[in-house]
mmCIF file of C-alpha atoms in Angstrom:
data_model
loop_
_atom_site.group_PDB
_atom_site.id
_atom_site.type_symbol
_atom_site.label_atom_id
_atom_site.label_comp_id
_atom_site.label_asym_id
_atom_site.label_seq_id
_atom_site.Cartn_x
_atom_site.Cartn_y
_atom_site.Cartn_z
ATOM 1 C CA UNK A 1 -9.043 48.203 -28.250
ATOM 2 C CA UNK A 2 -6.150 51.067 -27.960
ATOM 3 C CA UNK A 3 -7.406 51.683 -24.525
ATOM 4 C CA UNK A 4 -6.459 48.110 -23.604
ATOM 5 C CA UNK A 5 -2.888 48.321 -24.615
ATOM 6 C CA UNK A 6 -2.809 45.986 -27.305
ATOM 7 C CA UNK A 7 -0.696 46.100 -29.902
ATOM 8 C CA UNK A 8 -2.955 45.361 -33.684
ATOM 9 C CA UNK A 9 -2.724 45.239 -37.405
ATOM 10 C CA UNK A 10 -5.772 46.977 -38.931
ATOM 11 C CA UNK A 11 -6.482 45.797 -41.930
ATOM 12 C CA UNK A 12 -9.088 47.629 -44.336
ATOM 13 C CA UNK A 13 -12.534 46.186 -45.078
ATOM 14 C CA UNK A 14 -14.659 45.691 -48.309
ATOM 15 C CA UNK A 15 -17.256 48.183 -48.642
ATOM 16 C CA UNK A 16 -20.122 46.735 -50.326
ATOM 17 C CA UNK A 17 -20.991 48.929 -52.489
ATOM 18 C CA UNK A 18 -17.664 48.124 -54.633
ATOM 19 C CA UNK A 19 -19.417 44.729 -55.091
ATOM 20 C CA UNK A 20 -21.360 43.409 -57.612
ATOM 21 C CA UNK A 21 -23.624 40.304 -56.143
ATOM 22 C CA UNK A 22 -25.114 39.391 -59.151
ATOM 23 C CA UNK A 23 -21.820 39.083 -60.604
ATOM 24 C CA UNK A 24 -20.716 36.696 -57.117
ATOM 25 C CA UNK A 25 -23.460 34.602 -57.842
ATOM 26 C CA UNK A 26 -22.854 34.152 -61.949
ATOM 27 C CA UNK A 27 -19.082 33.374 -60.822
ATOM 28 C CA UNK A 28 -20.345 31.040 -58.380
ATOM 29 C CA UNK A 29 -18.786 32.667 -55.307
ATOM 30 C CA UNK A 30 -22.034 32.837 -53.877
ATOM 31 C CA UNK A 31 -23.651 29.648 -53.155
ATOM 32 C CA UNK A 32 -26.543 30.364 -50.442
ATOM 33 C CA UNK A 33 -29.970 29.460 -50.402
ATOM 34 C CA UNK A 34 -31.268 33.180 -49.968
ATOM 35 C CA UNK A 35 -29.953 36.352 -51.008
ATOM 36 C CA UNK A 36 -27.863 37.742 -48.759
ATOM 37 C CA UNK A 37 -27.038 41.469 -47.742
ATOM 38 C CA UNK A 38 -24.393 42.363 -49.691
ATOM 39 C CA UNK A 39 -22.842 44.457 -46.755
ATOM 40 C CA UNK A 40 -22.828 40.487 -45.258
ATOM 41 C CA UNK A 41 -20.217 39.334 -48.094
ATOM 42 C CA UNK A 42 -18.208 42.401 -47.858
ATOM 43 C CA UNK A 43 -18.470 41.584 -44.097
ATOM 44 C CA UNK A 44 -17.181 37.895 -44.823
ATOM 45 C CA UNK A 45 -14.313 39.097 -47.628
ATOM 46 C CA UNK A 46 -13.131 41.806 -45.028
ATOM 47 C CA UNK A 47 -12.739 38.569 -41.736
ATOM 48 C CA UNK A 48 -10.788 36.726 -45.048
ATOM 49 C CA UNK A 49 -8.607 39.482 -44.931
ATOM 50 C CA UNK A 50 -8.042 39.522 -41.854
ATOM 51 C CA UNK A 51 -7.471 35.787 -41.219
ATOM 52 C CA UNK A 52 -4.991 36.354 -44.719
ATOM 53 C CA UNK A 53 -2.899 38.612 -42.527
ATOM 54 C CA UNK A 54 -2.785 36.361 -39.388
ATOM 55 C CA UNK A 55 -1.606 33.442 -41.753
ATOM 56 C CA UNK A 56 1.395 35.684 -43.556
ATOM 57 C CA UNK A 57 2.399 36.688 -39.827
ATOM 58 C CA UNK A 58 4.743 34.573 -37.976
ATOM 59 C CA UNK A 59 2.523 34.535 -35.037
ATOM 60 C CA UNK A 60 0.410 31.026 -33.568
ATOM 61 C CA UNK A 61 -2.540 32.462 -32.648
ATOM 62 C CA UNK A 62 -4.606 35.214 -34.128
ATOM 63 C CA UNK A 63 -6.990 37.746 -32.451
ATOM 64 C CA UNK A 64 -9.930 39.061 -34.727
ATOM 65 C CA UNK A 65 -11.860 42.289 -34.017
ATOM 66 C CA UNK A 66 -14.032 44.303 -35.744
ATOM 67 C CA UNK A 67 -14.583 47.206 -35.540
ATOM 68 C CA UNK A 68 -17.424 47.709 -32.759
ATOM 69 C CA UNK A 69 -15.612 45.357 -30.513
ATOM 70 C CA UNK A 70 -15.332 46.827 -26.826
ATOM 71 C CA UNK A 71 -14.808 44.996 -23.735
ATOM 72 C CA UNK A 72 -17.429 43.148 -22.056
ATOM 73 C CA UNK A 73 -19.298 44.120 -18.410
ATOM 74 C CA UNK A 74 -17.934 40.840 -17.271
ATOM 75 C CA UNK A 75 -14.736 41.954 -17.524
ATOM 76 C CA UNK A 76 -14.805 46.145 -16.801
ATOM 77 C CA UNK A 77 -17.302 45.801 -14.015
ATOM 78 C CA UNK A 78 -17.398 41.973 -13.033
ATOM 79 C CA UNK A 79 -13.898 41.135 -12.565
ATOM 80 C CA UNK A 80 -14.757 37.660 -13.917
ATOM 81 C CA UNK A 81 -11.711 37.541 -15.286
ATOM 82 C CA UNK A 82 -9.686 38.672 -12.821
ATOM 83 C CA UNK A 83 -7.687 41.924 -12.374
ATOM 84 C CA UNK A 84 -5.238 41.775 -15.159
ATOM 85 C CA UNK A 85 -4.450 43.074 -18.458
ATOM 86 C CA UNK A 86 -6.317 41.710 -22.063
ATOM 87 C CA UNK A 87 -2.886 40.830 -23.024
ATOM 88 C CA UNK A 88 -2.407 38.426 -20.144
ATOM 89 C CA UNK A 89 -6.227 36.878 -20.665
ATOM 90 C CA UNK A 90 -5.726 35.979 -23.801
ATOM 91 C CA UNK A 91 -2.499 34.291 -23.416
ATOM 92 C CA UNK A 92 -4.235 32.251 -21.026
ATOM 93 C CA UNK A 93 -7.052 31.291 -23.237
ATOM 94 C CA UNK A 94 -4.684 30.806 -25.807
ATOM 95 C CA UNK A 95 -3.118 28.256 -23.602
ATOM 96 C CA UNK A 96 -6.158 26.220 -24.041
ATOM 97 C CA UNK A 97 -5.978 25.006 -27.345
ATOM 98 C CA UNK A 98 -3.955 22.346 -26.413
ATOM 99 C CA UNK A 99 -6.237 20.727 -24.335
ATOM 100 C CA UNK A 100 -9.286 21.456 -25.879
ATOM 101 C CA UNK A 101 -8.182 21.226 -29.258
ATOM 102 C CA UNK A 102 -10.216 24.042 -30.655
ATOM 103 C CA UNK A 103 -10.187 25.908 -33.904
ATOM 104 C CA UNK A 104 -11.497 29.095 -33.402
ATOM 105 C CA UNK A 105 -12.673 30.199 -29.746
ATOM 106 C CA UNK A 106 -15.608 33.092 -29.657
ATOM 107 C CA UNK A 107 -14.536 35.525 -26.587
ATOM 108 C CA UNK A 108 -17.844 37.602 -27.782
ATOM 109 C CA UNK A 109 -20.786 35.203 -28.462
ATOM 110 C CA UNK A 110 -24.345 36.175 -28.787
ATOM 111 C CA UNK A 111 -27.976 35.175 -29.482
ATOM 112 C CA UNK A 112 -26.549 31.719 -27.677
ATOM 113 C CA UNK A 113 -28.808 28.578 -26.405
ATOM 114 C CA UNK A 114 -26.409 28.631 -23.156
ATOM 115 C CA UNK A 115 -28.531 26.400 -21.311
ATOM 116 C CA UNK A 116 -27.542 23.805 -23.401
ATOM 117 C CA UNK A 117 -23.749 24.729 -23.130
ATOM 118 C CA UNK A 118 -21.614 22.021 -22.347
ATOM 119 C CA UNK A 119 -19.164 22.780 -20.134
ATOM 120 C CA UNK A 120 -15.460 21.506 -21.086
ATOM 121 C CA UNK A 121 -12.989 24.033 -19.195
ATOM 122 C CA UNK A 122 -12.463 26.518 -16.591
ATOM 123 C CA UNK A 123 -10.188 29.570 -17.439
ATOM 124 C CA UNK A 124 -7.399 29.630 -15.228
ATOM 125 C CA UNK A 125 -7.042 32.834 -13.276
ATOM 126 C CA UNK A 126 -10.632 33.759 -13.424
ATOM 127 C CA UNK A 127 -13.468 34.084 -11.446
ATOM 128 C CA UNK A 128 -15.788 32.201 -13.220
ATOM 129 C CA UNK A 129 -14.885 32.086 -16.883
ATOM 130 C CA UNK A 130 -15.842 28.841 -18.683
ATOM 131 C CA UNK A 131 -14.933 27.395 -21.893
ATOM 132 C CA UNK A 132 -18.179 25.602 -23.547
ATOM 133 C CA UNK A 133 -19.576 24.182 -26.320
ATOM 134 C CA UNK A 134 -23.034 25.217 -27.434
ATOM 135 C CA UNK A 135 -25.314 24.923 -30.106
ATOM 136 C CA UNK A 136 -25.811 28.705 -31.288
ATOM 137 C CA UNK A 137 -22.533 30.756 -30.325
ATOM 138 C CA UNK A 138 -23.184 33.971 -33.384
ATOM 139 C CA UNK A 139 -21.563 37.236 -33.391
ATOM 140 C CA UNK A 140 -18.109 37.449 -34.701
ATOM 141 C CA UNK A 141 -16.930 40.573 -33.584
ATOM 142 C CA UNK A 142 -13.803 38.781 -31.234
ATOM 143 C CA UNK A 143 -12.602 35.883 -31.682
ATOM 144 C CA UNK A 144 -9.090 33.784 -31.589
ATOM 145 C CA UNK A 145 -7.987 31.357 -34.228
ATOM 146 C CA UNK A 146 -5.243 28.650 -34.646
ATOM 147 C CA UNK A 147 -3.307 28.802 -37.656
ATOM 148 C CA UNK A 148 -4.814 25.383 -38.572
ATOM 149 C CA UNK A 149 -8.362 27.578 -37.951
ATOM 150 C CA UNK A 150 -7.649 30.054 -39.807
ATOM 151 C CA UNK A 151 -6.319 27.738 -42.894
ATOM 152 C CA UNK A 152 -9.789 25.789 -42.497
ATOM 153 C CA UNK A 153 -11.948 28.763 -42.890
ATOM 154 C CA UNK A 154 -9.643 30.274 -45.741
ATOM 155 C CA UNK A 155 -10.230 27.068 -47.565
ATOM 156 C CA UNK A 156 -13.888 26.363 -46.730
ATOM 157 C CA UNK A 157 -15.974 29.390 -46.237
ATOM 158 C CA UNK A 158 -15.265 30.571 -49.760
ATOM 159 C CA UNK A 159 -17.508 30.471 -51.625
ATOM 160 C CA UNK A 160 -19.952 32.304 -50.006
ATOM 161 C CA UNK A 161 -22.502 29.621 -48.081
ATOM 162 C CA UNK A 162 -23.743 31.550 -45.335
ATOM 163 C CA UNK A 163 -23.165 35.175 -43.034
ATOM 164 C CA UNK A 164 -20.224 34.969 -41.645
ATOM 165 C CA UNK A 165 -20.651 34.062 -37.848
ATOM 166 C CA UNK A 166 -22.790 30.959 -39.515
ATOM 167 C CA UNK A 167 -19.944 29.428 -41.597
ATOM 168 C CA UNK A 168 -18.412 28.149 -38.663
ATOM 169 C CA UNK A 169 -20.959 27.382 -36.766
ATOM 170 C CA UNK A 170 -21.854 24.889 -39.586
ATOM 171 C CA UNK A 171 -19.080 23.544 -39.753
ATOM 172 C CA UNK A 172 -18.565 22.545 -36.293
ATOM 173 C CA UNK A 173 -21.842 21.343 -35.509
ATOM 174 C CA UNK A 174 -21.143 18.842 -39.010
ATOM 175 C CA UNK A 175 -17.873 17.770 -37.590
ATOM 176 C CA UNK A 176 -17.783 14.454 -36.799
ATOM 177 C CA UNK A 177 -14.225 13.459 -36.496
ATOM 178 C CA UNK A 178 -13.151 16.373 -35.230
ATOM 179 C CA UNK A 179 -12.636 18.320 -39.007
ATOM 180 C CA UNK A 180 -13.420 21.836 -37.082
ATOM 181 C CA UNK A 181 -13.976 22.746 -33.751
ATOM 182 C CA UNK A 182 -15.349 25.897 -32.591
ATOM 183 C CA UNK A 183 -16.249 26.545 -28.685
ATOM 184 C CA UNK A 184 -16.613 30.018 -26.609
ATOM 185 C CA UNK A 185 -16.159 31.575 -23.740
ATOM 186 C CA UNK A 186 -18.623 32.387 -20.699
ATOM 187 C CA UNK A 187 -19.279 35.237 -19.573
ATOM 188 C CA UNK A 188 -18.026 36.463 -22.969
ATOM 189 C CA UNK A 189 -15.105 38.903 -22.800
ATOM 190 C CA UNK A 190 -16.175 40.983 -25.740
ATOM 191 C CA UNK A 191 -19.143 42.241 -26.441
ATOM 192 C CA UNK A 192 -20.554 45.042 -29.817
ATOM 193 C CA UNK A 193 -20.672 49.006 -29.257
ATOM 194 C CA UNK A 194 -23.955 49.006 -30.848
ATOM 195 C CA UNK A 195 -24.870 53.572 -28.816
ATOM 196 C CA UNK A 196 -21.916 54.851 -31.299
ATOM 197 C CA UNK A 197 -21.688 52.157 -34.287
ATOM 198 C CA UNK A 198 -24.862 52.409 -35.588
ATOM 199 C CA UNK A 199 -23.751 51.230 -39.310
ATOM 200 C CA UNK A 200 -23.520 47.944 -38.643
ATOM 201 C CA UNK A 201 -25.714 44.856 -39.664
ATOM 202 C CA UNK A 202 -27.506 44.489 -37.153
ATOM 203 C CA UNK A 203 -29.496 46.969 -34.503
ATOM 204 C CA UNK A 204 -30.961 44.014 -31.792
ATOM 205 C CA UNK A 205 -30.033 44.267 -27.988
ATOM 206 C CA UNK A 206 -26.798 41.569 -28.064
ATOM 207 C CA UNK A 207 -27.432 39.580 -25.658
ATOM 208 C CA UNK A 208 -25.395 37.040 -24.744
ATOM 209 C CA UNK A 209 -28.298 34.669 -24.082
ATOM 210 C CA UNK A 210 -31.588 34.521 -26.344
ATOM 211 C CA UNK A 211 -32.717 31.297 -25.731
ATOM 212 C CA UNK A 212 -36.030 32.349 -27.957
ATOM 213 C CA UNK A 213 -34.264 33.973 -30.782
ATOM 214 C CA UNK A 214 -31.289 31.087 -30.358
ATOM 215 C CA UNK A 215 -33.553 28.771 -31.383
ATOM 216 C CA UNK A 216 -34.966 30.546 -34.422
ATOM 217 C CA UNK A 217 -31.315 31.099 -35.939
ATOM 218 C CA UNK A 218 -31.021 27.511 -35.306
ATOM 219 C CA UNK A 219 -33.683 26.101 -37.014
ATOM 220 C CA UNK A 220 -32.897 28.506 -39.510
ATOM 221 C CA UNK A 221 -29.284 26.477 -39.545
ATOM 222 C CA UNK A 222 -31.243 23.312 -39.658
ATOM 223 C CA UNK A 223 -32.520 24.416 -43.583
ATOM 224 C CA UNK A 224 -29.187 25.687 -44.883
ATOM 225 C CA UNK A 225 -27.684 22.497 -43.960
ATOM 226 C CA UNK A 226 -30.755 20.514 -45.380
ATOM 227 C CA UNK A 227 -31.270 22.548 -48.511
ATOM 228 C CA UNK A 228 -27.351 22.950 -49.583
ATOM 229 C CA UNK A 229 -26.555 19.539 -48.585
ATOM 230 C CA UNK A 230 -23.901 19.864 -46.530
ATOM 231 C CA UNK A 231 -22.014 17.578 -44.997
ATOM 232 C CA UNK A 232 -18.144 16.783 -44.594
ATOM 233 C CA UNK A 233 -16.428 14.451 -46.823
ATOM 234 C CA UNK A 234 -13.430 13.443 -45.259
ATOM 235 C CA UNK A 235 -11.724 16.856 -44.010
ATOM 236 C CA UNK A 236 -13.466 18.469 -47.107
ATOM 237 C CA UNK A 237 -16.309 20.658 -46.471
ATOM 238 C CA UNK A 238 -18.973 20.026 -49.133
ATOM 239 C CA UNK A 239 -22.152 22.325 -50.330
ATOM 240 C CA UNK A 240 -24.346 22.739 -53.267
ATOM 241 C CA UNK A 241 -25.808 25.868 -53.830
ATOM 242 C CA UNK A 242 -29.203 26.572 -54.808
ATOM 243 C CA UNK A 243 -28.914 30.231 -56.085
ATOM 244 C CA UNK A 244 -28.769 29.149 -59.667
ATOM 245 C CA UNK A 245 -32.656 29.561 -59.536
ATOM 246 C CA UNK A 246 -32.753 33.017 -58.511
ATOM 247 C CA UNK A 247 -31.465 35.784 -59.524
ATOM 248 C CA UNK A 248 -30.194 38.264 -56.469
ATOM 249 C CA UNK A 249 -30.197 41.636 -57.390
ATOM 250 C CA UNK A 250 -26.919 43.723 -58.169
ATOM 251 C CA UNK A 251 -27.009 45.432 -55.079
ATOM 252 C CA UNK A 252 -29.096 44.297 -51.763
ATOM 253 C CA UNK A 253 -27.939 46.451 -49.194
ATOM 254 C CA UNK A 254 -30.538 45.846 -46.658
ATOM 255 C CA UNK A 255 -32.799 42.906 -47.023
ATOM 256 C CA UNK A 256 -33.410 40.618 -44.184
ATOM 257 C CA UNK A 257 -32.278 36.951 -44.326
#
């Protein structure tokens, strides 16, 4: 991101190996339905973090990045979002919480079902930059948050449910009065270095699009929703867990979901 100009607080992961997950689960800050990677909790403590330092800032929106975040084809090559700075883009899409009302708005989204995106907004300025809603927008590797965003998922993805580009994906497809709301951006403006990063949880192609592999993740949504029982309450997110059966090793460092 330096070669964009952008001014950014870095703040320091959790590496998983200074984690304990059968500890997390004893404690109850695990409450999944599977045993997760444990480099996927240190993944969701590190966005915490992050989202902590947004929320002790005096600033309205925040900006999160991790790591492998580069900018997208869309925007180096494409021009889709016209010929201006990052800085300037994402004061526009900033603009359009207002309007849209959204929580958190994913500028890098993968492994979407976009032809099922609903179409809400165009960006202004661009070429042809939509806002949408859609039923599978993973990867969290850029995305922009409210303060009232960020204070939801501080409150409500802890303890540990689900990987962390799930939580809120759950969350805003159980909405129902409008508790969280959670849209992207098309083309996406972000996108993973995934030649040079090669440490990372995942080592698939990216794509934007995956209407085949969408749908798998989405089913697989379907059964963490059935099995934990969630649902919202009010403006309370609620979940049982069902690790209490099993016992997840101390360390899982690699084992598929």
């Amino acid at each position: 991101m330096k070669d964009n100009n952008l001014a950014v607080e870095i703040v320091d992961g959790v590496p998983a190996k200074t984690l304990n997950e059968t500890y997390l689960q004893e404690t109850k800050q695990i409450r999944a339905d599977y045993c997760a990677p444990t480099r996927a909790i240190a993944l969701a403590k590190g966005h915490r973090g992050a989202l902590r330092a947004f929320l002790d800032s005096d600033n309205d929106f925040g900006v999160i990045f991790e790591d492998d975040a580069i900018t997208s084809a869309a925007h180096t090559k494409d021009r889709s979002y016209g010929n201006r700075s990052i800085s300037d883009i994402l004061q526009e899409l900033s603009a359009t919480s207002s309007d849209l009302n959204w929580d958190l708005l994913n500028m890098g989204r993968c492994i979407d079902l976009c032809k099922s995106d609903k179409k809400l907004s165009e960006v202004p300025g661009c070429e042809s930059v939509d806002i949408v809603d859609s039923p599978n927008p993973m990867c969290a590797h850029s995305y922009m948050v409210t303060r009232a965003g960020a204070e939801k998922l501080m409150k409500w993805t802890w303890p540990f449910f689900a990987v962390w580009d799930v939580m809120p994906i759950l969350m805003h497809k159980l909405s129902v009065d409008g508790q969280f709301r959670m849209l992207s951006t098309t083309p996406r403006l972000f996108d993973q270095d995934r030649e040079s990063v090669t440490d990372g949880l995942h080592n698939d192609s990216n794509l934007e699009c995956d209407n085949e592999l969408g749908a798998v993740y989405a089913e697989n949504q379907k059964r963490h929703m059935r099995n934990a029982h969630m649902h919202w309450n009010d403006y309370s997110f609620e979940h049982r867990g069902t690790t209490g059966h099993r016992i997840c090793p101390e360390f899982v460092l690699d084992v598929p979901e």
